[in-house]
mmCIF file of C-alpha atoms in Angstrom:
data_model
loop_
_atom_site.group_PDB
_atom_site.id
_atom_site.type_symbol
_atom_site.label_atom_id
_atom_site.label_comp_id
_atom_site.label_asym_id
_atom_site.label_seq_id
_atom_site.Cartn_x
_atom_site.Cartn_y
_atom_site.Cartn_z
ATOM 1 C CA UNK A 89 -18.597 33.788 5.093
ATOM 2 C CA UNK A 90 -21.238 31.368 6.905
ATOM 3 C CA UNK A 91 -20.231 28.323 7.819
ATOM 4 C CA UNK A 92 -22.440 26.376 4.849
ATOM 5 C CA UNK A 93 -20.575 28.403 2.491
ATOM 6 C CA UNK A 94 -17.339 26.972 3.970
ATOM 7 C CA UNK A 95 -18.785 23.775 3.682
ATOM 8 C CA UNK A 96 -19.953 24.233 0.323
ATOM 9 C CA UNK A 97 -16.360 25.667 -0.589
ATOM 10 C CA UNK A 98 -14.638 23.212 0.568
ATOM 11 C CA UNK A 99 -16.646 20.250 -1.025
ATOM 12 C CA UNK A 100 -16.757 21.913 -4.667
ATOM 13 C CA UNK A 101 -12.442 22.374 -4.585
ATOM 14 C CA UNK A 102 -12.455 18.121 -3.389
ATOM 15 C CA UNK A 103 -14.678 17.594 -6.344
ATOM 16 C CA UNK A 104 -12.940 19.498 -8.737
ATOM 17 C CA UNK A 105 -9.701 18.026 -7.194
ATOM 18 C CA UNK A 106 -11.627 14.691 -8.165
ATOM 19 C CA UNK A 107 -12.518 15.037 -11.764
ATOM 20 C CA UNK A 108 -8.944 16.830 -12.914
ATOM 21 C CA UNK A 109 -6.752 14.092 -11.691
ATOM 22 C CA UNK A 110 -3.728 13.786 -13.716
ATOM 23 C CA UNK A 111 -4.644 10.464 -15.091
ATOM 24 C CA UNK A 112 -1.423 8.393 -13.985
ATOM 25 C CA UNK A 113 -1.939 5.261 -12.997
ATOM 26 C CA UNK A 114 0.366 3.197 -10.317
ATOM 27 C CA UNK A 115 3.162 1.726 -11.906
ATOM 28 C CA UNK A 116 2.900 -1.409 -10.351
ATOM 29 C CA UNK A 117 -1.023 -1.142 -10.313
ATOM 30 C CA UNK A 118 -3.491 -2.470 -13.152
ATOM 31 C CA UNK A 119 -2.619 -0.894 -16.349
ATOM 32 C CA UNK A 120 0.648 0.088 -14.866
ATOM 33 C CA UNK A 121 3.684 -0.406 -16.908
ATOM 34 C CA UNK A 122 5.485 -2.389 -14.301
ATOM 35 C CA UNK A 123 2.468 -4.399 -13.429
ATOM 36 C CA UNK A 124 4.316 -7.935 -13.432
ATOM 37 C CA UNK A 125 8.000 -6.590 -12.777
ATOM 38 C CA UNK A 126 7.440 -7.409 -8.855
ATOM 39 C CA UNK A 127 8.147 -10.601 -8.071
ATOM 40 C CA UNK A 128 10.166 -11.351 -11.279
ATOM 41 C CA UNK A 129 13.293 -11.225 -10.717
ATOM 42 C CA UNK A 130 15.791 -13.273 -8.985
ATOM 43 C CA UNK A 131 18.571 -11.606 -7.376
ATOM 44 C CA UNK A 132 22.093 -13.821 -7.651
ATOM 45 C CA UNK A 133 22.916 -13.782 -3.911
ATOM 46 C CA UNK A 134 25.403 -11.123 -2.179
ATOM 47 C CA UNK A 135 28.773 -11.860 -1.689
ATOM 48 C CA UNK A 136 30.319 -8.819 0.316
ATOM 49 C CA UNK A 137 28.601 -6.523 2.893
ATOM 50 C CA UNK A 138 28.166 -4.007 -0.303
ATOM 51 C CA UNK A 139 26.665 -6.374 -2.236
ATOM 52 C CA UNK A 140 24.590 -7.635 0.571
ATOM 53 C CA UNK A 141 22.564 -4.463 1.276
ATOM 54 C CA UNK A 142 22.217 -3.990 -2.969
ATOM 55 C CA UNK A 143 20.042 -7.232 -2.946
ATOM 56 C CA UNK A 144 18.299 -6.347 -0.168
ATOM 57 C CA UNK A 145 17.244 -3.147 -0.948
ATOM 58 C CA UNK A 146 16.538 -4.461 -4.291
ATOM 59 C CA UNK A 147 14.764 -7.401 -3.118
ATOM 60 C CA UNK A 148 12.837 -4.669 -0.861
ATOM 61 C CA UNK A 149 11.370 -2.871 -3.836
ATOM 62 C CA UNK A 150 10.971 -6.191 -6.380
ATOM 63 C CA UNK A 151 9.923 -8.664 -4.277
ATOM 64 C CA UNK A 152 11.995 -11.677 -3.657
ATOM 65 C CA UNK A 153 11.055 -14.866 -6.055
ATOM 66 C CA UNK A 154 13.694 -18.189 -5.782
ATOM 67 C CA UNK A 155 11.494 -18.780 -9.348
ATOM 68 C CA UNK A 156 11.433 -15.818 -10.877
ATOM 69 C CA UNK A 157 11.499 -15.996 -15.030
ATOM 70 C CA UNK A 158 14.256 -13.139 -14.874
ATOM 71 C CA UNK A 159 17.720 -13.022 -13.406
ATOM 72 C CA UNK A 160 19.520 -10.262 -12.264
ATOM 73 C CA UNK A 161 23.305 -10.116 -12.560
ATOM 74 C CA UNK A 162 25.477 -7.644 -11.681
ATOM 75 C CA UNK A 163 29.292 -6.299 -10.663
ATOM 76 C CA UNK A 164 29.976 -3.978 -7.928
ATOM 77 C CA UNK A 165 33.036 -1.467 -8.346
ATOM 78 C CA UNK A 166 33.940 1.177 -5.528
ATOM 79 C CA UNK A 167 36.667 3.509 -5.309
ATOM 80 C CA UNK A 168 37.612 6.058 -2.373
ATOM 81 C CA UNK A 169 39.353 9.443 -2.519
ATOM 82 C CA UNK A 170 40.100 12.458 -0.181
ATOM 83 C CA UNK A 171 38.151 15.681 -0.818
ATOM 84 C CA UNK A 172 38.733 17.590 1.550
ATOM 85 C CA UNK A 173 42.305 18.651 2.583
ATOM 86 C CA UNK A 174 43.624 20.865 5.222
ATOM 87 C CA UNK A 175 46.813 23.125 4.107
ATOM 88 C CA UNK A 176 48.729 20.253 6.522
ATOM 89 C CA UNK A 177 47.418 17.961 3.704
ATOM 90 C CA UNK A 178 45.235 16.036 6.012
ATOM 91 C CA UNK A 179 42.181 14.296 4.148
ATOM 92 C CA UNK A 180 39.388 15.581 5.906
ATOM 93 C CA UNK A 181 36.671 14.028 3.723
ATOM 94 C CA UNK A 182 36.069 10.856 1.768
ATOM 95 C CA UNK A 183 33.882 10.359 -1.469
ATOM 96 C CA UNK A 184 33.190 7.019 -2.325
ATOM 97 C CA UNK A 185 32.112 6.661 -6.224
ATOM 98 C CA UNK A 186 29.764 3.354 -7.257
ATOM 99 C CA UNK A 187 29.201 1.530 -10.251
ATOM 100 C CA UNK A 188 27.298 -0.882 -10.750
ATOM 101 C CA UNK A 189 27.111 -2.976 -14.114
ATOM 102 C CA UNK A 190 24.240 -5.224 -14.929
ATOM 103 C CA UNK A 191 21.998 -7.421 -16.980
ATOM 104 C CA UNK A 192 18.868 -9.393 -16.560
ATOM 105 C CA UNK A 193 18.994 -12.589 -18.335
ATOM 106 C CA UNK A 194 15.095 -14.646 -19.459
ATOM 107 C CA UNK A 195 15.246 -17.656 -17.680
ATOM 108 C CA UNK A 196 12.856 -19.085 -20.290
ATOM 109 C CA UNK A 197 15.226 -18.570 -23.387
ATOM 110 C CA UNK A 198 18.494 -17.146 -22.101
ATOM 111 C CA UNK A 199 18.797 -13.887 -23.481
ATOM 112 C CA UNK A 200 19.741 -11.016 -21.927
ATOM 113 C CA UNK A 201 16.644 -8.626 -21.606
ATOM 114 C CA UNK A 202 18.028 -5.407 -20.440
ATOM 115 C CA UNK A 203 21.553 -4.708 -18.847
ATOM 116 C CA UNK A 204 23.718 -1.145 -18.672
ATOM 117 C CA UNK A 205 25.018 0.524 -15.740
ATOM 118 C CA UNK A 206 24.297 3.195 -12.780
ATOM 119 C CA UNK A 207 26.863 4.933 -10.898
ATOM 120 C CA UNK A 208 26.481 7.967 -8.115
ATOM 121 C CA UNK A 209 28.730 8.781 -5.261
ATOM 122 C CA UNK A 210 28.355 9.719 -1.710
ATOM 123 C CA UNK A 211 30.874 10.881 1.308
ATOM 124 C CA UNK A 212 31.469 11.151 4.864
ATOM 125 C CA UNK A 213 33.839 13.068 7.160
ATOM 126 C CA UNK A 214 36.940 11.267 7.950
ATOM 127 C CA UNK A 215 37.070 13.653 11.384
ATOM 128 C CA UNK A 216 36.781 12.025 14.612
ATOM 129 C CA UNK A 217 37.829 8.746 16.309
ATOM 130 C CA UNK A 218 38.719 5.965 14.117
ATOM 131 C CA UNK A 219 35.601 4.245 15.757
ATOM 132 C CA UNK A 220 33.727 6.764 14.429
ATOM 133 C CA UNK A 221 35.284 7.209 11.176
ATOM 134 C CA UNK A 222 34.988 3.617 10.557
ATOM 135 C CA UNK A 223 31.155 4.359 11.387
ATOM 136 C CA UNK A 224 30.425 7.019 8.991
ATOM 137 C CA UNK A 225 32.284 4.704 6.210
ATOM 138 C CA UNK A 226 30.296 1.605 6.610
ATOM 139 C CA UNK A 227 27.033 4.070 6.508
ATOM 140 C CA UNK A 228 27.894 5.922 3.660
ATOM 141 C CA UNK A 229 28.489 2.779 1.366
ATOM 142 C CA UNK A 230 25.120 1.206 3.200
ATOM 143 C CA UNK A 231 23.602 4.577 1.205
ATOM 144 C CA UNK A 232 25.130 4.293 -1.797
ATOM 145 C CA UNK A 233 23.970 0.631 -1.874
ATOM 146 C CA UNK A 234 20.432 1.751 -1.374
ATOM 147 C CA UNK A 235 21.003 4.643 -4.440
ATOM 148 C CA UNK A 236 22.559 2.714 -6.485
ATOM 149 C CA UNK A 237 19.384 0.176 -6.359
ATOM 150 C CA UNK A 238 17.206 2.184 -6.368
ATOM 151 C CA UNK A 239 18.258 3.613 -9.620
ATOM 152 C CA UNK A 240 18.396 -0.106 -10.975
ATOM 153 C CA UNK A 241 14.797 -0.382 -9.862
ATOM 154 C CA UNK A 242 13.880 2.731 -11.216
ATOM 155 C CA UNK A 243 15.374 1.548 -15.032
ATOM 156 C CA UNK A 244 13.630 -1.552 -14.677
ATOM 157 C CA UNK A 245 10.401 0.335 -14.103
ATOM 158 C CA UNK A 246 10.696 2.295 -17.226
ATOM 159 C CA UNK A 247 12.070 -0.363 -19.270
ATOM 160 C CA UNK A 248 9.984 -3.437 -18.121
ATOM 161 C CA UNK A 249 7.357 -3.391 -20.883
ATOM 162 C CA UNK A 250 9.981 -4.234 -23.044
ATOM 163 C CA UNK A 251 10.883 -7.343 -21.692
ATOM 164 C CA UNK A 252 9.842 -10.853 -23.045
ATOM 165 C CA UNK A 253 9.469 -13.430 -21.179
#
């Protein structure tokens, strides 16, 4: 094959790649169904380390707006428990299991606009120093933080068009 024809190759599959796009649009572009969701929604304001990195990470993907029209509320639950046990009945693993219950209340008329829940777990190895135990505990409920908003984010997304403000 000559090196035009490579050329020519090439070009054609971009092209084609061009005209059979899948035809989504952003989700927070024009047209997209989240369009106005960033930027409007207030976060109430952490009060724990947990709850801390939630509105963060939350804040990271919606934008943070003191004036938002929508409110976010929401209750944190967490609750430990050994996995993994040696036949000395040692725990040698910790899951941690979130929940996270929630509603977004209009700030125009006071109705609640969407609320439910989203729970997931994570763990961490409880082998090592208690330095580094301690460690591995305060990362692994920093990550299930940052999964548990995330899935809030990702309900808002696919709910958003439904919301009147």
């Amino acid at each position: 094959m000559s090196w035009f024809n490579r050329r020519l190759f090439l070009t054609s599959i971009l092209s084609l790649a061009t005209l059979s796009a899948c035809g989504f649009t952003p989700v927070y572009g024009p047209g997209g169904s989240a369009e106005g969701l960033r930027g409007s929604v207030t976060v109430a304001a952490p009060s724990d380390a947990n709850s801390y990195v939630l509105v963060q990470r939350l804040e990271e993907r919606l934008g943070r707006n003191l004036s938002a029209p929508y409110e976010l509320n929401y209750t944190i639950t967490t609750r430990s428990e050994g996995v993994g046990v040696t036949p000395r009945q040692e725990i040698t693993r910790t899951q941690i299991l979130g929940a996270i219950s929630f509603s977004v209340v209009s700030n125009a008329t006071g109705e609640v606009v969407e609320e439910g829940s989203v729970s997931n777990f994570t763990s961490y190895s409880t082998e090592g120093s208690t330095v580094s135990t301690a460690s591995v505990e305060r990362d692994a409920q920093r990550r299930l933080m940052v999964m548990l908003a995330d899935m809030m984010v990702t309900r808002f997304i696919a709910t958003y068009q439904g919301w009147d403000a």
